[in-house]
Amino acid sequence: MSAAVTETLAGWGNYPRVECEVSRPETAKDVRKVVAEVGSAGSIARGLGRSYGDPAVNEGGSVLELTALDRYLGFDEATGTLTCEAGVSLGQIIADFAPRGWFPAVTPGTKFVTVGGCIANDVHGKAHHVDGCFSSCVESFRMLLASGEVVDCSRETHPRLFWGTFGGMGLLGVVLDATLRLRKIETTFFRQKAVTARNLDELLDAIEENDAIFPYSVSWIDSLAVGKNLGRGVLTVGDHATLDDLKPAMRKAPLRVSALSPLVVPFDMPSFTLSTFTIKILNVVLDQVQSHGASVAHYEKFFYPLDFVGEWNRGYGKRGFTQYQFVIPLEGGRERMRTILERIARSGCAPFLNVLKRFGEANEAPLSFPFRGWTFAIDFPISEKLDPLLKDLDAIVLEAGGRIYLGKDAFVDAETFRKMYPRADEWLALKREVDPDGVFDSSLARRVGLRS
Ligand SMILES: Cc1cc2nc3c(=O)[nH]c(=O)nc-3n(C[C@H](O)[C@H](O)[C@H](O)COP(=O)(O)OP(=O)(O)OC[C@H]3O[C@@H](n4cnc5c(N)ncnc54)[C@H](O)[C@@H]3O)c2cc1C
């Protein structure tokens, strides 16, 4: 392992950018060595840096970039149970296992994420109402604690550590490897349907109706629409395609995987080109998701439309952007969604990508984000007007009994966070037990108070 280097790091939103001491361990032994020598500013694990804000950065402290821990350790072809190091990405798993008929059981909207990152954020996908979060496909993992001890965690062994780690933002220890259940697939294609809705009520009705039929569901809202068109959008729903669903030409390679060569945004775009750029990207995305006439779509288009444009985050320019994702209970949710959309439309903070979904039930993890309700994610470029807007939105979300997703956030304060996550105290008690000296620390932890 080479020596740590000082680098300016950020999350996917390029905000905030901070200086960190970055180590790139290649083995579990290397990880242990760095953790044993950590100074007072602590250390935090980092995967592919696809969290938007500050969970995988540690201003003035150490960052363990774990993508070199990318080895497979075992695979049971009969059950689809895979053991791999935590730096393996879902993209890598798809490339290697989809041709053999296996696919990640839960995936977020990009495949450029590591297994460790998916665990730490307990990520959700388009099928949360059916499949739950990433934790539902994890059987166990091995974690390095601050003491240097490596513990096996599962629902039966160290269950508090197991659940505390999902949504625990890397702050209880470093996940070294994990055992996951993959999903058996006949093809890498999806049957899909798009439903256009003229306003929010139509859209929410369409989601409720279709969620009962299809496991995968996501909608995109035109956040610039106001008045009677407020909340107009497109819902796409789908399910895994079987061999019988494929046209004869597709049946020749039913488990095809793609090597993507994304259109890359070459440098941080100046802000004045933002609107042209975002409109172009939006068109790419909408074209993918709506796929007019194509009732069967490849997984790349179905799950990962944004991966077609590599490094699209740089299109927001040097100031960067954030994603505000919240969940609010279904009860009273329609009215509150309307209030939030109106507040955004009035704010002058041009929102760009907007994604609306309905979550299923919460799991046992104290800091896991999803619970049964409406979840809405909105990208905003960083501007002076943003902080007051987000404060207003926080108040509406809190009043509704909702919360925001730490995996996307860069703004929420400690007091608001504690109110949004009523089980934070339970998690903090565990943190004090396993990491009394605060060896694992991050910019996010300091901001929201997730510290020993
Ligand atoms: C285009 C796009 C679409 C997305 N769609 C979704 C979505 O649909 N649903 C969703 O839930 N999320 C979504 N995300 C967010 C993303 O899935 C999560 O932020 C994910 O955790 C990123 O994984 P990563 O490997 O990049 O982790 P990083 O961003 O590098 O780190 C995330 C967290 O994981 C911790 N961590 C990383 N590795 C380890 C380890 N080995 N041990 C302990 N902790 C570790 C870090 O400390 C940090 O707290 C999306 C992001 C993008 C860019």
Short mmCIF file of C-alpha atoms and ligand atoms in Angstrom, two decimals:
data_model
loop_
_atom_site.label_atom_id
_atom_site.label_comp_id
_atom_site.label_asym_id
_atom_site.label_seq_id
_atom_site.Cartn_x
_atom_site.Cartn_y
_atom_site.Cartn_z
CA MET A 1 0.00 0.00 0.00
CA SER A 2 1.37 3.42 -0.89
CA ALA A 3 1.53 6.21 1.71
CA ALA A 4 -1.49 8.43 2.41
CA VAL A 5 -1.78 11.54 0.23
CA THR A 6 -3.49 14.85 0.87
CA GLU A 7 -6.35 15.29 -1.61
CA THR A 8 -9.38 17.51 -2.07
CA LEU A 9 -12.35 15.17 -1.97
CA ALA A 10 -16.09 15.55 -2.39
CA GLY A 11 -19.15 13.39 -2.82
CA TRP A 12 -21.08 13.07 -6.08
CA GLY A 13 -22.58 16.56 -5.63
CA ASN A 14 -19.09 18.15 -5.54
CA TYR A 15 -20.22 19.96 -2.40
CA PRO A 16 -18.57 20.33 0.05
CA ARG A 17 -14.98 19.82 -1.17
CA VAL A 18 -12.53 19.27 1.68
CA GLU A 19 -8.93 18.25 2.21
CA CYS A 20 -8.40 14.72 3.52
CA GLU A 21 -5.53 12.30 4.02
CA VAL A 22 -6.44 9.53 1.59
CA SER A 23 -5.11 5.97 1.99
CA ARG A 24 -5.80 3.27 -0.56
CA PRO A 25 -5.47 -0.06 1.25
CA GLU A 26 -5.30 -3.16 -0.90
CA THR A 27 -5.95 -5.79 1.76
CA ALA A 28 -7.81 -6.15 5.05
CA LYS A 29 -4.40 -6.12 6.75
CA ASP A 30 -3.67 -2.69 5.21
CA VAL A 31 -7.01 -1.38 6.46
CA ARG A 32 -6.20 -2.57 9.96
CA LYS A 33 -2.82 -0.85 9.84
CA VAL A 34 -4.28 2.54 8.83
CA VAL A 35 -7.04 2.31 11.45
CA ALA A 36 -4.51 1.43 14.17
CA GLU A 37 -2.52 4.57 13.37
CA VAL A 38 -5.42 7.00 12.98
CA GLY A 39 -4.91 10.43 14.54
CA SER A 40 -7.39 12.53 16.48
CA ALA A 41 -9.35 13.59 13.35
CA GLY A 42 -10.42 9.96 12.85
CA SER A 43 -10.97 7.96 9.70
CA ILE A 44 -13.87 7.10 7.40
CA ALA A 45 -14.35 4.43 4.74
CA ARG A 46 -15.10 5.46 1.18
CA GLY A 47 -16.36 3.40 -1.74
CA LEU A 48 -16.99 4.93 -5.17
CA GLY A 49 -17.97 8.32 -3.72
CA ARG A 50 -21.54 8.19 -5.10
CA SER A 51 -23.09 9.60 -1.93
CA TYR A 52 -23.91 13.19 -2.76
CA GLY A 53 -22.79 15.19 0.29
CA ASP A 54 -20.20 14.60 3.00
CA PRO A 55 -20.55 11.03 4.37
CA ALA A 56 -17.43 9.72 2.64
CA VAL A 57 -15.17 12.70 3.33
CA ASN A 58 -13.40 13.68 6.54
CA GLU A 59 -12.05 17.22 6.58
CA GLY A 60 -8.53 17.26 8.03
CA GLY A 61 -8.68 13.53 8.78
CA SER A 62 -8.16 10.16 7.16
CA VAL A 63 -10.23 8.59 4.37
CA LEU A 64 -9.89 4.91 3.51
CA GLU A 65 -10.63 4.49 -0.18
CA LEU A 66 -11.59 0.83 -0.41
CA THR A 67 -12.12 0.13 -4.11
CA ALA A 68 -9.00 -2.05 -4.26
CA LEU A 69 -10.71 -4.52 -1.93
CA ASP A 70 -12.48 -6.00 -4.94
CA ARG A 71 -12.01 -9.75 -4.71
CA TYR A 72 -14.66 -12.45 -4.84
CA LEU A 73 -14.28 -14.89 -1.95
CA GLY A 74 -16.92 -17.53 -2.76
CA PHE A 75 -20.06 -18.23 -4.81
CA ASP A 76 -22.69 -20.91 -4.36
CA GLU A 77 -24.25 -21.49 -7.78
CA ALA A 78 -27.15 -23.43 -6.25
CA THR A 79 -28.36 -20.58 -4.01
CA GLY A 80 -26.80 -17.51 -5.65
CA THR A 81 -24.96 -16.66 -2.43
CA LEU A 82 -21.92 -14.49 -3.10
CA THR A 83 -19.17 -13.58 -0.66
CA CYS A 84 -17.03 -10.65 -1.79
CA GLU A 85 -14.85 -7.88 -0.44
CA ALA A 86 -16.58 -4.61 0.36
CA GLY A 87 -14.97 -2.65 -2.49
CA VAL A 88 -16.60 -4.79 -5.19
CA SER A 89 -19.08 -2.69 -7.18
CA LEU A 90 -22.56 -3.70 -8.27
CA GLY A 91 -21.40 -3.01 -11.84
CA GLN A 92 -18.67 -5.60 -11.41
CA ILE A 93 -21.13 -8.14 -9.95
CA ILE A 94 -23.47 -7.61 -12.90
CA ALA A 95 -20.65 -7.97 -15.43
CA ASP A 96 -19.47 -11.24 -13.86
CA PHE A 97 -22.68 -12.87 -12.65
CA ALA A 98 -25.52 -11.70 -14.91
CA PRO A 99 -24.21 -13.85 -17.80
CA ARG A 100 -24.56 -16.80 -15.38
CA GLY A 101 -28.16 -15.87 -14.54
CA TRP A 102 -27.71 -13.86 -11.31
CA PHE A 103 -28.35 -10.18 -10.60
CA PRO A 104 -28.05 -7.96 -7.47
CA ALA A 105 -31.30 -8.40 -5.55
CA VAL A 106 -31.48 -4.69 -4.62
CA THR A 107 -29.84 -1.91 -6.61
CA PRO A 108 -29.89 1.90 -6.44
CA GLY A 109 -30.13 4.10 -9.55
CA THR A 110 -26.45 3.71 -10.43
CA LYS A 111 -24.33 0.57 -10.61
CA PHE A 112 -21.15 2.52 -9.77
CA VAL A 113 -21.51 1.81 -6.04
CA THR A 114 -19.62 -0.60 -3.79
CA VAL A 115 -21.08 -3.30 -1.59
CA GLY A 116 -19.66 -1.46 1.46
CA GLY A 117 -21.35 1.79 0.37
CA CYS A 118 -24.67 0.00 -0.23
CA ILE A 119 -24.53 -1.46 3.29
CA ALA A 120 -23.54 1.80 5.01
CA ASN A 121 -26.43 3.70 3.39
CA ASP A 122 -28.81 0.71 3.39
CA VAL A 123 -29.63 1.76 -0.16
CA HIS A 124 -33.07 1.29 -1.69
CA GLY A 125 -34.11 0.66 -5.26
CA LYS A 126 -37.21 0.90 -7.39
CA ALA A 127 -38.73 -2.16 -5.68
CA HIS A 128 -38.53 -1.06 -2.06
CA HIS A 129 -42.24 -1.71 -1.55
CA VAL A 130 -41.59 -5.38 -2.43
CA ASP A 131 -37.92 -6.12 -1.67
CA GLY A 132 -36.99 -3.67 1.09
CA CYS A 133 -33.51 -2.15 1.37
CA PHE A 134 -30.07 -3.58 0.61
CA SER A 135 -30.01 -5.15 4.10
CA SER A 136 -32.67 -7.61 2.98
CA CYS A 137 -30.19 -9.30 0.61
CA VAL A 138 -27.22 -9.28 3.04
CA GLU A 139 -26.77 -12.45 5.07
CA SER A 140 -23.68 -11.38 6.98
CA PHE A 141 -20.55 -9.26 6.87
CA ARG A 142 -17.18 -9.04 8.63
CA MET A 143 -16.35 -5.72 10.18
CA LEU A 144 -13.15 -4.21 11.55
CA LEU A 145 -13.88 -2.33 14.76
CA ALA A 146 -11.95 0.57 16.28
CA SER A 147 -10.30 -1.87 18.72
CA GLY A 148 -8.71 -3.76 15.80
CA GLU A 149 -11.01 -6.74 16.39
CA VAL A 150 -12.75 -8.24 13.33
CA VAL A 151 -16.30 -9.42 14.08
CA ASP A 152 -18.80 -11.49 12.11
CA CYS A 153 -22.17 -9.76 12.03
CA SER A 154 -25.50 -11.28 11.01
CA ARG A 155 -29.12 -11.33 12.21
CA GLU A 156 -28.05 -13.99 14.73
CA THR A 157 -24.47 -12.97 15.62
CA HIS A 158 -23.96 -9.41 16.93
CA PRO A 159 -27.44 -8.37 15.71
CA ARG A 160 -27.16 -4.83 17.13
CA LEU A 161 -23.95 -4.22 15.18
CA PHE A 162 -25.48 -5.85 12.11
CA TRP A 163 -28.52 -3.55 12.09
CA GLY A 164 -26.61 -0.49 13.34
CA THR A 165 -24.30 -0.72 10.33
CA PHE A 166 -27.16 -0.36 7.79
CA GLY A 167 -27.62 3.38 7.61
CA GLY A 168 -24.68 3.74 10.04
CA MET A 169 -22.67 5.71 7.44
CA GLY A 170 -19.42 3.81 8.03
CA LEU A 171 -19.22 5.16 11.59
CA LEU A 172 -19.24 1.88 13.54
CA GLY A 173 -16.36 0.23 11.69
CA VAL A 174 -15.07 -0.84 8.28
CA VAL A 175 -16.99 -3.58 6.47
CA LEU A 176 -14.28 -5.82 5.01
CA ASP A 177 -16.41 -8.36 3.16
CA ALA A 178 -20.03 -9.44 2.92
CA THR A 179 -22.20 -12.38 1.95
CA LEU A 180 -25.13 -11.43 -0.29
CA ARG A 181 -27.99 -13.26 -1.91
CA LEU A 182 -28.24 -12.58 -5.64
CA ARG A 183 -31.49 -12.93 -7.60
CA LYS A 184 -31.98 -15.68 -10.19
CA ILE A 185 -32.86 -14.21 -13.59
CA GLU A 186 -33.79 -15.74 -16.93
CA THR A 187 -32.85 -12.62 -18.88
CA THR A 188 -31.17 -9.25 -18.30
CA PHE A 189 -34.24 -7.52 -19.77
CA PHE A 190 -37.31 -5.97 -18.18
CA ARG A 191 -40.93 -5.74 -19.21
CA GLN A 192 -41.88 -2.12 -18.71
CA LYS A 193 -44.76 0.26 -19.06
CA ALA A 194 -44.88 4.06 -18.93
CA VAL A 195 -47.89 6.00 -17.67
CA THR A 196 -48.10 9.77 -18.15
CA ALA A 197 -49.96 11.80 -15.58
CA ARG A 198 -51.29 15.36 -16.02
CA ASN A 199 -51.03 16.37 -12.37
CA LEU A 200 -50.00 15.18 -8.92
CA ASP A 201 -53.24 13.38 -8.07
CA GLU A 202 -53.16 11.44 -11.33
CA LEU A 203 -49.55 10.53 -10.71
CA LEU A 204 -50.06 9.35 -7.12
CA ASP A 205 -53.17 7.38 -8.17
CA ALA A 206 -51.16 5.71 -10.95
CA ILE A 207 -48.37 4.80 -8.50
CA GLU A 208 -50.81 3.29 -5.99
CA GLU A 209 -52.60 1.31 -8.68
CA ASN A 210 -49.45 -0.02 -10.35
CA ASP A 211 -47.42 -0.74 -7.21
CA ALA A 212 -49.90 -3.51 -6.45
CA ILE A 213 -49.06 -5.15 -9.80
CA PHE A 214 -45.40 -4.38 -10.58
CA PRO A 215 -42.37 -4.78 -8.29
CA TYR A 216 -40.36 -1.97 -9.91
CA SER A 217 -41.77 1.52 -9.95
CA VAL A 218 -40.38 5.04 -10.23
CA SER A 219 -41.70 8.37 -11.48
CA TRP A 220 -40.15 11.54 -12.78
CA ILE A 221 -41.87 14.84 -12.07
CA ASP A 222 -41.75 18.01 -14.14
CA SER A 223 -40.96 20.31 -11.25
CA LEU A 224 -41.35 23.43 -13.38
CA ALA A 225 -45.06 22.74 -13.95
CA VAL A 226 -47.40 24.89 -11.85
CA GLY A 227 -51.13 25.50 -11.38
CA LYS A 228 -53.36 22.73 -12.66
CA ASN A 229 -50.31 20.92 -14.07
CA LEU A 230 -48.47 20.85 -10.73
CA GLY A 231 -46.90 17.44 -10.24
CA ARG A 232 -47.33 16.22 -13.80
CA GLY A 233 -44.95 13.43 -14.66
CA VAL A 234 -44.23 9.98 -15.99
CA LEU A 235 -44.45 6.75 -14.04
CA THR A 236 -42.48 3.74 -15.24
CA VAL A 237 -43.17 0.31 -13.84
CA GLY A 238 -41.79 -3.07 -14.73
CA ASP A 239 -40.74 -6.58 -13.91
CA HIS A 240 -38.04 -9.03 -14.96
CA ALA A 241 -38.64 -10.32 -18.48
CA THR A 242 -38.70 -14.07 -19.00
CA LEU A 243 -37.39 -15.75 -22.15
CA ASP A 244 -40.95 -15.84 -23.49
CA ASP A 245 -41.20 -12.05 -23.21
CA LEU A 246 -38.23 -11.50 -25.56
CA LYS A 247 -38.38 -11.01 -29.29
CA PRO A 248 -36.56 -13.75 -31.26
CA ALA A 249 -33.51 -11.51 -31.91
CA MET A 250 -33.10 -10.81 -28.19
CA ARG A 251 -33.50 -14.47 -27.29
CA LYS A 252 -30.14 -15.19 -28.94
CA ALA A 253 -28.39 -13.41 -26.05
CA PRO A 254 -30.92 -13.24 -23.19
CA LEU A 255 -28.29 -12.58 -20.52
CA ARG A 256 -26.43 -9.89 -22.43
CA VAL A 257 -24.46 -7.34 -20.38
CA SER A 258 -23.15 -4.09 -21.83
CA ALA A 259 -19.76 -2.52 -21.70
CA LEU A 260 -20.75 1.10 -21.42
CA SER A 261 -18.77 3.90 -22.93
CA PRO A 262 -20.64 6.78 -21.42
CA LEU A 263 -20.79 10.27 -22.86
CA VAL A 264 -18.43 12.02 -20.44
CA VAL A 265 -18.78 15.64 -19.37
CA PRO A 266 -15.19 16.75 -19.90
CA PHE A 267 -14.77 19.45 -17.26
CA ASP A 268 -16.75 21.39 -14.67
CA MET A 269 -19.19 23.34 -16.79
CA PRO A 270 -19.53 27.08 -16.21
CA SER A 271 -22.87 27.84 -14.54
CA PHE A 272 -24.27 29.75 -17.53
CA THR A 273 -24.38 26.58 -19.61
CA LEU A 274 -26.29 24.79 -16.89
CA SER A 275 -29.74 25.16 -18.31
CA THR A 276 -28.79 23.92 -21.80
CA PHE A 277 -26.83 21.10 -20.29
CA THR A 278 -29.54 20.01 -17.88
CA ILE A 279 -32.16 20.09 -20.61
CA LYS A 280 -29.97 17.85 -22.76
CA ILE A 281 -29.43 15.41 -19.92
CA LEU A 282 -33.08 15.47 -19.02
CA ASN A 283 -33.93 14.55 -22.56
CA VAL A 284 -31.52 11.63 -22.46
CA VAL A 285 -33.06 10.42 -19.23
CA LEU A 286 -36.64 10.87 -20.29
CA ASP A 287 -35.93 9.15 -23.55
CA GLN A 288 -34.52 6.22 -21.63
CA VAL A 289 -37.28 6.00 -19.09
CA GLN A 290 -40.17 6.54 -21.40
CA SER A 291 -38.73 4.34 -24.15
CA HIS A 292 -41.76 4.93 -26.30
CA GLY A 293 -42.83 1.76 -27.99
CA ALA A 294 -40.24 -0.41 -26.25
CA SER A 295 -42.12 -2.65 -23.86
CA VAL A 296 -38.95 -4.64 -23.14
CA ALA A 297 -35.83 -2.76 -22.02
CA HIS A 298 -32.31 -3.82 -21.17
CA TYR A 299 -31.36 -3.48 -17.47
CA GLU A 300 -29.00 -0.58 -18.33
CA LYS A 301 -31.91 1.52 -19.55
CA PHE A 302 -34.34 0.22 -16.98
CA PHE A 303 -32.22 0.67 -13.84
CA TYR A 304 -29.40 3.01 -14.77
CA PRO A 305 -30.45 5.69 -17.31
CA LEU A 306 -28.09 8.22 -15.70
CA ASP A 307 -25.08 5.92 -16.06
CA PHE A 308 -25.24 6.60 -19.80
CA VAL A 309 -23.80 10.03 -19.14
CA GLY A 310 -20.53 9.53 -17.25
CA GLU A 311 -19.68 12.17 -14.64
CA TRP A 312 -22.89 14.09 -15.37
CA ASN A 313 -22.48 15.64 -11.91
CA ARG A 314 -19.81 17.95 -13.33
CA GLY A 315 -22.44 19.57 -15.51
CA TYR A 316 -23.57 21.50 -12.45
CA GLY A 317 -20.38 23.54 -12.51
CA LYS A 318 -17.80 24.25 -9.84
CA ARG A 319 -20.27 25.13 -7.10
CA GLY A 320 -21.76 21.68 -7.22
CA PHE A 321 -25.23 20.50 -6.26
CA THR A 322 -27.15 18.57 -3.68
CA GLN A 323 -30.05 16.17 -3.70
CA TYR A 324 -32.81 16.71 -1.22
CA GLN A 325 -34.53 13.37 -0.67
CA PHE A 326 -37.20 12.99 1.98
CA VAL A 327 -39.86 10.49 2.99
CA ILE A 328 -43.18 11.47 4.55
CA PRO A 329 -46.02 9.21 5.74
CA LEU A 330 -48.73 8.31 3.21
CA GLU A 331 -51.38 9.77 5.50
CA GLY A 332 -51.71 13.46 4.59
CA GLY A 333 -48.82 12.95 2.14
CA ARG A 334 -50.64 14.20 -0.95
CA GLU A 335 -51.34 17.64 0.50
CA ARG A 336 -47.81 17.98 1.83
CA MET A 337 -46.29 16.95 -1.50
CA ARG A 338 -48.35 19.69 -3.13
CA THR A 339 -47.15 22.24 -0.55
CA ILE A 340 -43.54 21.19 -1.13
CA LEU A 341 -43.82 21.34 -4.92
CA GLU A 342 -45.37 24.80 -4.71
CA ARG A 343 -42.66 25.98 -2.30
CA ILE A 344 -39.97 24.71 -4.70
CA ALA A 345 -41.62 26.31 -7.73
CA ARG A 346 -41.67 29.68 -5.90
CA SER A 347 -38.09 29.40 -4.61
CA GLY A 348 -36.12 30.39 -7.70
CA CYS A 349 -33.83 27.40 -7.03
CA ALA A 350 -34.15 25.71 -10.41
CA PRO A 351 -34.61 22.05 -9.56
CA PHE A 352 -33.46 19.55 -12.12
CA LEU A 353 -33.95 15.82 -11.64
CA ASN A 354 -36.93 14.78 -9.57
CA VAL A 355 -37.78 11.25 -8.61
CA LEU A 356 -40.90 10.14 -6.75
CA LYS A 357 -41.50 6.68 -5.29
CA ARG A 358 -43.60 4.96 -2.68
CA PHE A 359 -41.69 3.08 0.02
CA GLY A 360 -42.81 -0.09 1.76
CA GLU A 361 -42.31 -0.87 5.44
CA ALA A 362 -39.22 0.15 7.47
CA ASN A 363 -36.75 -2.50 8.65
CA GLU A 364 -35.06 -2.98 12.04
CA ALA A 365 -32.04 -0.74 11.42
CA PRO A 366 -32.23 2.37 13.66
CA LEU A 367 -30.77 4.74 11.05
CA SER A 368 -32.10 3.18 7.85
CA PHE A 369 -33.90 5.91 5.90
CA PRO A 370 -36.99 4.35 4.27
CA PHE A 371 -40.37 3.84 5.92
CA ARG A 372 -43.85 3.38 4.49
CA GLY A 373 -44.57 6.66 2.72
CA TRP A 374 -43.93 8.91 -0.25
CA THR A 375 -40.31 9.65 -1.05
CA PHE A 376 -39.26 12.48 -3.32
CA ALA A 377 -35.71 13.34 -4.45
CA ILE A 378 -34.85 16.69 -6.02
CA ASP A 379 -31.47 17.87 -7.34
CA PHE A 380 -30.62 21.53 -6.72
CA PRO A 381 -27.54 23.45 -7.85
CA ILE A 382 -25.81 25.12 -4.89
CA SER A 383 -26.81 28.79 -4.60
CA GLU A 384 -27.39 31.44 -1.92
CA LYS A 385 -31.13 30.79 -2.06
CA LEU A 386 -30.78 27.09 -1.36
CA ASP A 387 -30.08 27.04 2.37
CA PRO A 388 -33.27 28.96 3.33
CA LEU A 389 -35.33 26.79 0.97
CA LEU A 390 -33.99 23.57 2.46
CA LYS A 391 -34.66 24.88 5.98
CA ASP A 392 -38.29 25.49 4.97
CA LEU A 393 -38.55 22.03 3.43
CA ASP A 394 -37.00 20.47 6.56
CA ALA A 395 -39.71 22.11 8.65
CA ILE A 396 -42.51 20.77 6.43
CA VAL A 397 -40.95 17.29 6.38
CA LEU A 398 -40.45 17.27 10.16
CA GLU A 399 -43.97 18.47 10.82
CA ALA A 400 -45.23 15.60 8.65
CA GLY A 401 -43.24 13.06 10.71
CA GLY A 402 -40.77 12.53 7.88
CA ARG A 403 -37.03 12.59 7.40
CA ILE A 404 -34.28 13.15 4.88
CA TYR A 405 -31.78 10.67 3.42
CA LEU A 406 -28.21 11.13 4.72
CA GLY A 407 -26.81 9.43 1.62
CA LYS A 408 -27.83 12.47 -0.44
CA ASP A 409 -27.73 15.25 2.09
CA ALA A 410 -25.15 18.01 2.75
CA PHE A 411 -27.21 20.53 4.74
CA VAL A 412 -29.33 19.19 7.59
CA ASP A 413 -28.26 20.34 11.09
CA ALA A 414 -27.78 18.14 14.16
CA GLU A 415 -30.94 19.26 15.94
CA THR A 416 -33.19 18.64 12.94
CA PHE A 417 -31.50 15.31 12.24
CA ARG A 418 -32.14 14.10 15.82
CA LYS A 419 -35.81 14.96 15.51
CA MET A 420 -36.07 13.19 12.18
CA TYR A 421 -34.42 9.99 13.43
CA PRO A 422 -36.04 9.16 16.79
CA ARG A 423 -33.85 6.05 17.19
CA ALA A 424 -30.58 8.03 16.90
CA ASP A 425 -29.97 7.72 20.68
CA GLU A 426 -30.09 3.94 20.47
CA TRP A 427 -27.52 4.04 17.66
CA LEU A 428 -25.31 6.54 19.58
CA ALA A 429 -25.26 4.21 22.61
CA LEU A 430 -23.89 1.48 20.32
CA LYS A 431 -21.35 3.91 18.83
CA ARG A 432 -20.06 4.74 22.32
CA GLU A 433 -19.75 1.03 23.13
CA VAL A 434 -17.80 -0.01 20.03
CA ASP A 435 -15.91 3.20 19.27
CA PRO A 436 -15.53 5.13 22.55
CA ASP A 437 -12.57 7.18 21.27
CA GLY A 438 -14.20 8.25 18.01
CA VAL A 439 -11.79 6.47 15.67
CA PHE A 440 -14.44 6.52 12.92
CA ASP A 441 -15.43 10.06 12.10
CA SER A 442 -16.47 12.04 9.03
CA SER A 443 -17.57 15.51 7.98
CA LEU A 444 -21.16 14.24 8.03
CA ALA A 445 -20.77 12.79 11.54
CA ARG A 446 -19.57 16.14 12.87
CA ARG A 447 -22.37 18.02 11.08
CA VAL A 448 -25.28 15.86 12.29
CA GLY A 449 -23.80 14.72 15.62
CA LEU A 450 -23.25 11.01 14.94
CA ARG A 451 -20.24 10.88 17.30
CA SER A 452 -19.14 9.07 20.47
C1 LIG B 1 -26.95 8.56 -10.06
C2 LIG B 1 -27.14 8.10 -8.67
C3 LIG B 1 -28.32 7.42 -8.36
C4 LIG B 1 -28.52 6.96 -7.04
N1 LIG B 1 -29.68 6.29 -6.76
C5 LIG B 1 -29.91 5.85 -5.51
C6 LIG B 1 -31.09 5.12 -5.20
O1 LIG B 1 -31.93 4.87 -6.06
N2 LIG B 1 -31.22 4.67 -3.93
C7 LIG B 1 -30.28 4.89 -2.95
O2 LIG B 1 -30.48 4.44 -1.82
N3 LIG B 1 -29.15 5.58 -3.22
C8 LIG B 1 -28.96 6.06 -4.47
N4 LIG B 1 -27.80 6.76 -4.75
C9 LIG B 1 -26.82 6.95 -3.67
C10 LIG B 1 -25.82 5.77 -3.62
O3 LIG B 1 -26.45 4.56 -3.93
C11 LIG B 1 -25.29 5.63 -2.20
O4 LIG B 1 -24.79 6.86 -1.76
C12 LIG B 1 -24.21 4.57 -2.06
O5 LIG B 1 -23.97 4.38 -0.68
C13 LIG B 1 -22.92 4.96 -2.74
O6 LIG B 1 -21.99 3.89 -2.65
P1 LIG B 1 -20.43 4.20 -2.74
O7 LIG B 1 -19.71 2.92 -2.88
O8 LIG B 1 -20.19 5.22 -3.77
O9 LIG B 1 -20.19 4.77 -1.28
P2 LIG B 1 -19.56 6.19 -0.83
O10 LIG B 1 -20.41 7.28 -1.34
O11 LIG B 1 -18.12 6.23 -1.13
O12 LIG B 1 -19.77 6.05 0.75
C14 LIG B 1 -21.08 6.04 1.27
C15 LIG B 1 -21.07 5.68 2.74
O13 LIG B 1 -20.64 4.33 2.84
C16 LIG B 1 -19.58 4.23 3.78
N5 LIG B 1 -18.75 3.10 3.35
C17 LIG B 1 -18.25 2.85 2.12
N6 LIG B 1 -17.57 1.68 2.13
C18 LIG B 1 -17.64 1.20 3.38
C19 LIG B 1 -17.13 0.05 4.02
N7 LIG B 1 -16.42 -0.87 3.37
N8 LIG B 1 -17.38 -0.13 5.34
C20 LIG B 1 -18.12 0.78 6.04
N9 LIG B 1 -18.64 1.88 5.48
C21 LIG B 1 -18.41 2.08 4.16
C22 LIG B 1 -18.90 5.58 3.72
O14 LIG B 1 -18.21 5.85 4.92
C23 LIG B 1 -20.09 6.50 3.55
O15 LIG B 1 -20.67 6.79 4.80
C24 LIG B 1 -27.54 7.21 -6.04
C25 LIG B 1 -26.37 7.89 -6.36
C26 LIG B 1 -26.16 8.34 -7.66
C27 LIG B 1 -24.90 9.07 -7.98
#
